[in-house]
mmCIF file of C-alpha atoms and ligand atoms in Angstrom:
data_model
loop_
_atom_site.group_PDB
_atom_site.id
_atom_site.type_symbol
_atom_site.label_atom_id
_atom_site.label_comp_id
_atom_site.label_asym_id
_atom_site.label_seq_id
_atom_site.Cartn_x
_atom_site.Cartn_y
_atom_site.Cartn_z
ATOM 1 C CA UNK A 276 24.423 -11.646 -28.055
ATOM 2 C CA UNK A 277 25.956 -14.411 -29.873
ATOM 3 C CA UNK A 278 27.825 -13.727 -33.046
ATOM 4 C CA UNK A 279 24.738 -15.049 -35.287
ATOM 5 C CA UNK A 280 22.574 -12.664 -33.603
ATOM 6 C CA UNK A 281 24.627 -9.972 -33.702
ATOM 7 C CA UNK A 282 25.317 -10.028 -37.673
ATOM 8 C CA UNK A 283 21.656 -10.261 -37.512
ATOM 9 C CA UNK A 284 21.048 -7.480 -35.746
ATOM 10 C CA UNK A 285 23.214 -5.148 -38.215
ATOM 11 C CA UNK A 286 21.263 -5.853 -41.116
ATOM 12 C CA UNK A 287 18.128 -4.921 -38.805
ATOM 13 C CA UNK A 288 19.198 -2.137 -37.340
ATOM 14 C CA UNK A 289 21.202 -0.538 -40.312
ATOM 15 C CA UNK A 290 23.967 -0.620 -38.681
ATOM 16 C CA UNK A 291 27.609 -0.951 -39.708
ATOM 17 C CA UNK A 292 29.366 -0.447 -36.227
ATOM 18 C CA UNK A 293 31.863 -3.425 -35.550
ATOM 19 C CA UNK A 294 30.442 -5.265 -38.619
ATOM 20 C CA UNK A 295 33.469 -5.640 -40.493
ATOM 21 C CA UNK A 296 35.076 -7.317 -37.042
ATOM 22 C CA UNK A 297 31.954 -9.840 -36.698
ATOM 23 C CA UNK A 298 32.463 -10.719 -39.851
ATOM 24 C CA UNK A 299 36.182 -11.443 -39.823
ATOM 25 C CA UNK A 300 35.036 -13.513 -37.216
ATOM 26 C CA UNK A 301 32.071 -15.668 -38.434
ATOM 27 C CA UNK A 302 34.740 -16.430 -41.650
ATOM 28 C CA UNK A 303 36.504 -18.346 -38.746
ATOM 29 C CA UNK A 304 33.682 -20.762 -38.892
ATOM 30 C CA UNK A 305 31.334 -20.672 -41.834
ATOM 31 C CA UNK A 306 31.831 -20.078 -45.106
ATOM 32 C CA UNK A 307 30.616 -16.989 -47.069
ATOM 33 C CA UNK A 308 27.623 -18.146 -48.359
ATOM 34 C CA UNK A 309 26.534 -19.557 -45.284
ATOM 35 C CA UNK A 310 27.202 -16.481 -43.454
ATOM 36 C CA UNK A 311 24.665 -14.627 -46.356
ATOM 37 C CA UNK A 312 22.474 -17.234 -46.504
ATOM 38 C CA UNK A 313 22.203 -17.858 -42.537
ATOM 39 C CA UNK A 314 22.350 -15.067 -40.050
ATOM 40 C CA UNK A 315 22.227 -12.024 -42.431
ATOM 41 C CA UNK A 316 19.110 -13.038 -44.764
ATOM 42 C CA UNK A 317 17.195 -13.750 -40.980
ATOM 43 C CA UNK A 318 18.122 -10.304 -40.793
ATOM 44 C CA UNK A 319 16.344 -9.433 -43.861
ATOM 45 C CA UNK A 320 13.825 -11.454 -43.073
ATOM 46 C CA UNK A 321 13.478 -9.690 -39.734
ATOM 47 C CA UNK A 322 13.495 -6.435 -41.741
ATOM 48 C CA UNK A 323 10.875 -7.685 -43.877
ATOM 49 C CA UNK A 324 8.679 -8.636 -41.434
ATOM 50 C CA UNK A 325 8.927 -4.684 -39.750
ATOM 51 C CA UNK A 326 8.525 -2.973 -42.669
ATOM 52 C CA UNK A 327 5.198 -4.669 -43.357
ATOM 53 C CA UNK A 328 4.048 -4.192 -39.698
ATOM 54 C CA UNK A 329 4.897 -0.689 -40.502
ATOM 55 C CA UNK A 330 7.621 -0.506 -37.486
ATOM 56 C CA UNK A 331 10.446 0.730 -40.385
ATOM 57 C CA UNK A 332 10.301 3.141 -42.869
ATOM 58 C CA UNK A 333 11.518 3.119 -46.448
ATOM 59 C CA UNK A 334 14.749 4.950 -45.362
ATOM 60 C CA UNK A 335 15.536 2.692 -43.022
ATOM 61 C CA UNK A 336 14.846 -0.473 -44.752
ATOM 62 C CA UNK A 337 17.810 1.614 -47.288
ATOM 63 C CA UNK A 338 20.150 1.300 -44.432
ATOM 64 C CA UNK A 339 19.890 -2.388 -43.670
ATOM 65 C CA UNK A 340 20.004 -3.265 -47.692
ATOM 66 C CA UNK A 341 23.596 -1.019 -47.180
ATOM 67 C CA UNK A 342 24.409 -3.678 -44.381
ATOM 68 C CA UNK A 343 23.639 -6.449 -46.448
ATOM 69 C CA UNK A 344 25.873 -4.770 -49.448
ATOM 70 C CA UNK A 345 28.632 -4.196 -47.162
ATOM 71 C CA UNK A 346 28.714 -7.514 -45.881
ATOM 72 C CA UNK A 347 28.311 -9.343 -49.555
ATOM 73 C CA UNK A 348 31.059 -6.974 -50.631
ATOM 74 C CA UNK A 349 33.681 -7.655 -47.521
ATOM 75 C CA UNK A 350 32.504 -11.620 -48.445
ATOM 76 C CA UNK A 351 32.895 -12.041 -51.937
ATOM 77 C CA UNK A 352 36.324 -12.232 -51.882
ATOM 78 C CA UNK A 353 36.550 -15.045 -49.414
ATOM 79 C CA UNK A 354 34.335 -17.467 -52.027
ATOM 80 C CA UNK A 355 35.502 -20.022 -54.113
ATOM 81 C CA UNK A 356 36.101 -19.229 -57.394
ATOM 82 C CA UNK A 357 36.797 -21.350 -61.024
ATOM 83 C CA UNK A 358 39.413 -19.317 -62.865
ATOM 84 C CA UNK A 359 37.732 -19.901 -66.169
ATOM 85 C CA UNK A 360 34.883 -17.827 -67.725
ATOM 86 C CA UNK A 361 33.494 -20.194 -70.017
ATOM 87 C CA UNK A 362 31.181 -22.066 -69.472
ATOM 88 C CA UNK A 363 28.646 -19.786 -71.196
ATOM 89 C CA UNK A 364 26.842 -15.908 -70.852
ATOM 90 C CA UNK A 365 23.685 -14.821 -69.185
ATOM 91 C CA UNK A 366 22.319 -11.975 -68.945
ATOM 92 C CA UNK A 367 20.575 -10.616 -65.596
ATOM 93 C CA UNK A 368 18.227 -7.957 -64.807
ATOM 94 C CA UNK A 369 15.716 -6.757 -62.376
ATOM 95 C CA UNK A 370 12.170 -6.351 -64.186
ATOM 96 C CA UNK A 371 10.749 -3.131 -65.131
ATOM 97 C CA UNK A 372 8.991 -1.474 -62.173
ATOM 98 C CA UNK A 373 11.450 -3.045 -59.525
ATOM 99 C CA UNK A 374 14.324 -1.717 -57.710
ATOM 100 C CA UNK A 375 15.474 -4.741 -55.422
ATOM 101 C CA UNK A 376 18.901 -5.939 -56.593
ATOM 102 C CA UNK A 377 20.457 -7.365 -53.400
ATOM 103 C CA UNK A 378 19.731 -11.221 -54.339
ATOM 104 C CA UNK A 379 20.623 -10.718 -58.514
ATOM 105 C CA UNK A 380 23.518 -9.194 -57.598
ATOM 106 C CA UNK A 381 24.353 -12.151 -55.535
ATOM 107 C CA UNK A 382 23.216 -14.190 -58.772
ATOM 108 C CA UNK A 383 25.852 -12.354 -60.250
ATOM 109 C CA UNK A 384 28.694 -13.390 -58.051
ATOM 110 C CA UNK A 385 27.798 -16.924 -57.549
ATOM 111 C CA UNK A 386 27.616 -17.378 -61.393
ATOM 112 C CA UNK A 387 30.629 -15.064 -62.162
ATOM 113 C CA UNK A 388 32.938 -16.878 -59.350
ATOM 114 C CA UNK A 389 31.775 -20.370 -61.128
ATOM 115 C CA UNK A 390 32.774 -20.032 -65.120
ATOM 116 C CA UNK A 391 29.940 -18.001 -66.866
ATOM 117 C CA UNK A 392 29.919 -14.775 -67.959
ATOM 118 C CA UNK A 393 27.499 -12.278 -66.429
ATOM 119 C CA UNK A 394 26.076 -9.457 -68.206
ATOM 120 C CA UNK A 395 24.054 -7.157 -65.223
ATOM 121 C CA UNK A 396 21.522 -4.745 -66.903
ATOM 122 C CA UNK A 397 20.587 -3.439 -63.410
ATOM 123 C CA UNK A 398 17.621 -2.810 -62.267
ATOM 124 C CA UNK A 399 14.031 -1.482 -63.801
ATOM 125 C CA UNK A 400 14.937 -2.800 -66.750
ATOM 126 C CA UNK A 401 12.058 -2.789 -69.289
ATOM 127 C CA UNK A 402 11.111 -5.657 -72.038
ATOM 128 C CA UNK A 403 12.509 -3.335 -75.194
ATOM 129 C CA UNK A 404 15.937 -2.835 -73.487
ATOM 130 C CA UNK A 405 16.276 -6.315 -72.241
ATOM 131 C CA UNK A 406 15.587 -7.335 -76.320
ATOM 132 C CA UNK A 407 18.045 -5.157 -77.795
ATOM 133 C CA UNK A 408 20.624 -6.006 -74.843
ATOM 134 C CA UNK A 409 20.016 -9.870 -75.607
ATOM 135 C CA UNK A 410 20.801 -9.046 -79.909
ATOM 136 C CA UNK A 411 23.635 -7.081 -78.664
ATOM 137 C CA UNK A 412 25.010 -9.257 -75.929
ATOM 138 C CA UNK A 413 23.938 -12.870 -77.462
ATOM 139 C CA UNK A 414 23.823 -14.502 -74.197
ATOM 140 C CA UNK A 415 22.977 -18.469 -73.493
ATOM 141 C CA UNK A 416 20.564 -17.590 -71.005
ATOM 142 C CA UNK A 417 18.148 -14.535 -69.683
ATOM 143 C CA UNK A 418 18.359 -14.313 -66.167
ATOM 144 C CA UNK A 419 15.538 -11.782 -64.571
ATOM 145 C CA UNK A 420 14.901 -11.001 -60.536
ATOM 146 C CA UNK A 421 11.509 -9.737 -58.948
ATOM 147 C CA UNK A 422 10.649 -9.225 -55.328
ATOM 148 C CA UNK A 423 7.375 -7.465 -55.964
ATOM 149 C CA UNK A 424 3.985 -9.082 -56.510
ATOM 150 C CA UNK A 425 3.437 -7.308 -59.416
ATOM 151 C CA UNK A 426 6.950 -7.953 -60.843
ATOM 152 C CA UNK A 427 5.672 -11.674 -61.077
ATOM 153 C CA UNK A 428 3.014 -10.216 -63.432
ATOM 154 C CA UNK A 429 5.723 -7.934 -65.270
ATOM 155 C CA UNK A 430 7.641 -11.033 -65.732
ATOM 156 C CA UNK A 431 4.682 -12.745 -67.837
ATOM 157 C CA UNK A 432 5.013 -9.590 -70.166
ATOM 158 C CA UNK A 433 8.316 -9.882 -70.349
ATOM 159 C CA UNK A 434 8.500 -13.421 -71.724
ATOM 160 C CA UNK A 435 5.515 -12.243 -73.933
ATOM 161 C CA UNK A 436 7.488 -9.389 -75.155
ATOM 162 C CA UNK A 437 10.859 -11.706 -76.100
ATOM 163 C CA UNK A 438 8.435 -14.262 -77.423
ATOM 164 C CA UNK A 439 7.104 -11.712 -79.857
ATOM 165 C CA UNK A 440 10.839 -10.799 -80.273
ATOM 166 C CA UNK A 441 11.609 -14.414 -81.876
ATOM 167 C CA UNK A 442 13.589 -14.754 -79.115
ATOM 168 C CA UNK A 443 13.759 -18.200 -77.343
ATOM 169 C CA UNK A 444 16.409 -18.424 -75.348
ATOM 170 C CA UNK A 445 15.903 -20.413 -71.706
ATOM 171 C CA UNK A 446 15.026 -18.004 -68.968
ATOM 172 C CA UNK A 447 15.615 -18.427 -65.456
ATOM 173 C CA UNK A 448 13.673 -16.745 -62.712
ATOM 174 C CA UNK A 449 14.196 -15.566 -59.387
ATOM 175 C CA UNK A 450 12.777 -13.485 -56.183
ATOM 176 C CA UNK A 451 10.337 -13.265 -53.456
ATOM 177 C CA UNK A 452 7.229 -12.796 -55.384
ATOM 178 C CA UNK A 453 7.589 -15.673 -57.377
ATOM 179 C CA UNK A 454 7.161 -19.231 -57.160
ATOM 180 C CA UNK A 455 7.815 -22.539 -59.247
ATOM 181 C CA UNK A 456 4.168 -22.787 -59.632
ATOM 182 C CA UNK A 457 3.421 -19.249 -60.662
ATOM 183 C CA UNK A 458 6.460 -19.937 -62.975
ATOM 184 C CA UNK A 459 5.042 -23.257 -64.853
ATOM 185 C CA UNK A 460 1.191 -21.873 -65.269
ATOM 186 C CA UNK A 461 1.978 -18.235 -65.699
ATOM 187 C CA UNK A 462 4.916 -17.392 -67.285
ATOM 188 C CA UNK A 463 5.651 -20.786 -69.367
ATOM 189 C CA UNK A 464 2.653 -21.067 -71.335
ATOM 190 C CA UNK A 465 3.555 -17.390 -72.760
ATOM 191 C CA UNK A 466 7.085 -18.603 -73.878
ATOM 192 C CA UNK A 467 8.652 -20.896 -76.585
ATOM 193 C CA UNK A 468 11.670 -21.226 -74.971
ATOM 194 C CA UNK A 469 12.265 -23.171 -71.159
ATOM 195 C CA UNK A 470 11.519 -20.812 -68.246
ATOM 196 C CA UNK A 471 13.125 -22.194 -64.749
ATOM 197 C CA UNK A 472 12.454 -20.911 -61.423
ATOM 198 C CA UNK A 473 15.010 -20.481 -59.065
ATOM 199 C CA UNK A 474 14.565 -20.484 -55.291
ATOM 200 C CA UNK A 475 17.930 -19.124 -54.350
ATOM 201 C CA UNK A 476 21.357 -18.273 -56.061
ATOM 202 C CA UNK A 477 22.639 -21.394 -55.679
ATOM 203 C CA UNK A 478 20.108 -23.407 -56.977
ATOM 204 C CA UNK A 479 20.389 -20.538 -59.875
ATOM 205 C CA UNK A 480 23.717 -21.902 -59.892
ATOM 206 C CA UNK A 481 22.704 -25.435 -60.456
ATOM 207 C CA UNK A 482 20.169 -25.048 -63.108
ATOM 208 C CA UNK A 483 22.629 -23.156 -65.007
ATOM 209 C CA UNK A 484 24.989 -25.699 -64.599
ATOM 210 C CA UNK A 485 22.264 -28.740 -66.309
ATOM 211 C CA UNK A 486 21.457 -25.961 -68.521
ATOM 212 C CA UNK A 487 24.498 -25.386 -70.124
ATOM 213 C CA UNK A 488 25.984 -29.317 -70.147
HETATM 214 CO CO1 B1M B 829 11.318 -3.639 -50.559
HETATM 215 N N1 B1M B 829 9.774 -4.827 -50.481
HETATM 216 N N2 B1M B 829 10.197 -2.227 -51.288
HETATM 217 N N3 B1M B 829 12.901 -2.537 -50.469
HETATM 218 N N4 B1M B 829 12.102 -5.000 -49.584
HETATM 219 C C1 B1M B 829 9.994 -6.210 -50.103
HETATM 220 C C2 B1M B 829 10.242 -7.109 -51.309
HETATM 221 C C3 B1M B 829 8.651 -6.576 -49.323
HETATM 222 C C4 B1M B 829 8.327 -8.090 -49.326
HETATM 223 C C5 B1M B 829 8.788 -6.054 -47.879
HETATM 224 C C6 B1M B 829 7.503 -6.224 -47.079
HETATM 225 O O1 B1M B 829 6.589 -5.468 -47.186
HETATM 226 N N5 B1M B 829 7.413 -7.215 -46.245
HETATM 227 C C7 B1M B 829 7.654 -5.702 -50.083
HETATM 228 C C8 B1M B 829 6.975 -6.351 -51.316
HETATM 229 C C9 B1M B 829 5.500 -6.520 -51.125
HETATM 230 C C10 B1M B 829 4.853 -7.123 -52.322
HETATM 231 O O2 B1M B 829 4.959 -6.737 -53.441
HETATM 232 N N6 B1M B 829 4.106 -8.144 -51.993
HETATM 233 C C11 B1M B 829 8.502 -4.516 -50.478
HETATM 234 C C12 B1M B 829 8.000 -3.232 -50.817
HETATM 235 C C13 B1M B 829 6.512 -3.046 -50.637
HETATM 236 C C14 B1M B 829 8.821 -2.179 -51.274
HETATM 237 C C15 B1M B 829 8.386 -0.779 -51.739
HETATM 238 C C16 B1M B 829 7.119 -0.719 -52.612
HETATM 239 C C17 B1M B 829 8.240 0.098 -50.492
HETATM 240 C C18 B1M B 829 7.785 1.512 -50.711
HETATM 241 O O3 B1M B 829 8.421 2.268 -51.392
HETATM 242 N N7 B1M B 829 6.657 1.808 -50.135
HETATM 243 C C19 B1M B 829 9.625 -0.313 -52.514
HETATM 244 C C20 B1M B 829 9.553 -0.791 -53.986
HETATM 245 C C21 B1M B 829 10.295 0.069 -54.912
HETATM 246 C C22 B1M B 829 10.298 -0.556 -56.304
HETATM 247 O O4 B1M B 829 10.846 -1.631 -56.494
HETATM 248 N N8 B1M B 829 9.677 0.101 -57.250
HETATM 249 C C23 B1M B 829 10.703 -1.066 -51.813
HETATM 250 C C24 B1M B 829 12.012 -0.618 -51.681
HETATM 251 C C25 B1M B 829 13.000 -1.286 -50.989
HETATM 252 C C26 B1M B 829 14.376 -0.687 -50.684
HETATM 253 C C27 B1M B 829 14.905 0.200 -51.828
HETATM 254 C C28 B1M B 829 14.264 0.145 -49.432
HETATM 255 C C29 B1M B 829 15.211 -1.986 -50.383
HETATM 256 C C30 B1M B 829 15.926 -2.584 -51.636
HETATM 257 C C31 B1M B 829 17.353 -2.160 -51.770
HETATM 258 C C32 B1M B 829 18.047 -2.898 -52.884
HETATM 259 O O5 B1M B 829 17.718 -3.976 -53.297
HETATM 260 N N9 B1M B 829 19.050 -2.252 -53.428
HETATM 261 C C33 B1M B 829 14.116 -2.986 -49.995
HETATM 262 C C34 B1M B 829 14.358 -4.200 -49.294
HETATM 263 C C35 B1M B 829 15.764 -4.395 -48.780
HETATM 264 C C36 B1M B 829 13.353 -5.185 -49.081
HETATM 265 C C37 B1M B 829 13.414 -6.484 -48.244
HETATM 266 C C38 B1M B 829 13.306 -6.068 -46.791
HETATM 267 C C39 B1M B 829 14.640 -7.359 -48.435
HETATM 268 C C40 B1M B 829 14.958 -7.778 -49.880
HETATM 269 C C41 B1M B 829 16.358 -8.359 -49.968
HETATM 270 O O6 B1M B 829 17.300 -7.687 -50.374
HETATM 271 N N10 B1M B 829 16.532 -9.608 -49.520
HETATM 272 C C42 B1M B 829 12.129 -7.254 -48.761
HETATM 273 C C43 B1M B 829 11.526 -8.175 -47.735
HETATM 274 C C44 B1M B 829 12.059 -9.589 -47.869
HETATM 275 O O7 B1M B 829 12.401 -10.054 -48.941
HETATM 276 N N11 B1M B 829 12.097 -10.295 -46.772
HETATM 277 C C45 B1M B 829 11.335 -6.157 -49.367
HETATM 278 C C46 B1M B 829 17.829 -10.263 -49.497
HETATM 279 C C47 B1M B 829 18.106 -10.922 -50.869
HETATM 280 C C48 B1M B 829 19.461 -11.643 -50.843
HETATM 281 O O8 B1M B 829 17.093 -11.861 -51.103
HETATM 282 O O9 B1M B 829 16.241 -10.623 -53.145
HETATM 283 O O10 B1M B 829 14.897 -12.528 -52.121
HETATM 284 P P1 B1M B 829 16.212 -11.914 -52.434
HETATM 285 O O11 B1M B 829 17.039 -12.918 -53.362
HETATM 286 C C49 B1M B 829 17.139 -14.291 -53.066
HETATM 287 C C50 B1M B 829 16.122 -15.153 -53.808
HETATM 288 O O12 B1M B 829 14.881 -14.525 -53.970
HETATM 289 C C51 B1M B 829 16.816 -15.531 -55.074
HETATM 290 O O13 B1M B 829 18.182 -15.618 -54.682
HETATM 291 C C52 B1M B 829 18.466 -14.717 -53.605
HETATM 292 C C53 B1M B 829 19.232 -15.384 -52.478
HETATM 293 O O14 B1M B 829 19.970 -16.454 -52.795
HETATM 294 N N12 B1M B 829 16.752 -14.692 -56.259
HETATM 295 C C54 B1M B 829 17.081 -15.200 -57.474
HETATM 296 C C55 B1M B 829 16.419 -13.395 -56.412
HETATM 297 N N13 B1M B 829 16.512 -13.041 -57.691
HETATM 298 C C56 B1M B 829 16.923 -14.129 -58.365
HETATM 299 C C57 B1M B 829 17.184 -14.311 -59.728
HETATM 300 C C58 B1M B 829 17.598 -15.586 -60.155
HETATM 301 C C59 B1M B 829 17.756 -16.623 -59.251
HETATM 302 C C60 B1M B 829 17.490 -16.449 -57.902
HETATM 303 O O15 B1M B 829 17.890 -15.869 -61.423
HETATM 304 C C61 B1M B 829 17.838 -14.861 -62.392
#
């Protein structure tokens, strides 16, 4: 197997046996993003794909998301970071009713390695908590992650929820279940403030960025 394949093939099979090397070695080539964004989300995407054809089971769908922690964690180090932290605060958080924080925690480091200030709520995190968090914390932006179909819907609540909390502040939104269009009929009309969708963490990165100058 090729070294693409095989850093693939960890994330599929859960497994973390001569990972570390491989990925020594695809830093000879690619950067760190690339190495996420390429061979090891096709691994996910792999996993995915099993899991709904019923060929993996929750447990071991656990095991490649511990791959794909691993790997982000060995990474992170390796990307390029601004030494400032200023160029403003959000907030993230996985929506009530969801546990998948693999790609907002990768929100997190892409934002925190370029100048803002990230306050992680982790995961499940209902409207009311998210409210008091945003009085507390005063951030620029709300940042929230969903991978499930109905964690689209929970995100509609959620901007209802903040709406009714005078709050206004722009929202960005990310994750599987969601889409730009789901984002501008759905979620939009139930908000005061902007709401933008975000198809990866970079582009997360970018809106940010046009957000904040
Ligand atoms: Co789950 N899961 N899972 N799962 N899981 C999905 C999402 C699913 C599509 C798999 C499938 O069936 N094909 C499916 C959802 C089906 C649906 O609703 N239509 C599913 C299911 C069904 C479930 C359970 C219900 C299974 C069960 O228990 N029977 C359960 C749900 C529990 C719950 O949430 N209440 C469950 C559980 C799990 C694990 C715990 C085992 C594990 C998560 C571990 C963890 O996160 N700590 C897991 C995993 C790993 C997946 C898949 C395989 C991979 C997700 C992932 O980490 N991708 C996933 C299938 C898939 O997505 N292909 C699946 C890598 C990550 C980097 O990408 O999160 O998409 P992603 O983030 C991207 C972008 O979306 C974007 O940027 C990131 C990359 O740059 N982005 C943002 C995300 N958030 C953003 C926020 C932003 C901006 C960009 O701004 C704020």
């Amino acid at each position: 197997l090729s070294l693409e394949e095989r850093l693939a093939r960890y994330v599929v099979e859960g497994s973390k046996d001569g990972l570390i090397e491989d990925l020594a070695a695809a830093l000879q080539k690619y950067a760190p993003l690339d190495i996420i964004n390429g061979p090891l989300m096709a691994g996910m995407d792999e996993v995915g794909r099993l899991f709904n054809d019923n060929q993996l089971i929750v447990a071991e769908v656990l095991q490649s998301a511990e791959v794909m922690k691993a790997s982000v964690a060995f990474l992170e180090p390796h990307m390029d970071k601004e030494d400032t932290n200023t160029k403003g605060k959000i907030m993230l958080a996985t929506v009530k009713g969801d546990v998948h924080d693999i790609g907002k925690n990768l929100v997190e480091i892409i934002l925190s390695n370029n100048g803002y200030q990230v306050v992680n709520l982790g995961i499940k995190v209902p409207p009311e908590v998210l409210i008091e968090a945003t009085r507390r914390e005063k951030p620029d932006m709300i940042g929230l992650s969903g991978l499930l179909v109905k964690s689209a819907q929970q995100m509609v609540i959620t901007a209802q929820d903040l709406k009714e909390a005078n709050i206004d502040l722009p929202i960005m939104v990310g994750g599987a279940a969601l889409t730009r269009k789901f984002t501008e009929t759905r979620i939009s009309p139930e908000y005061d403030g902007v709401v933008l969708y975000a198809k990866d963490a970079m582009n997360g990165l970018e809106l940010a960025n046009r957000l904040m100058n």
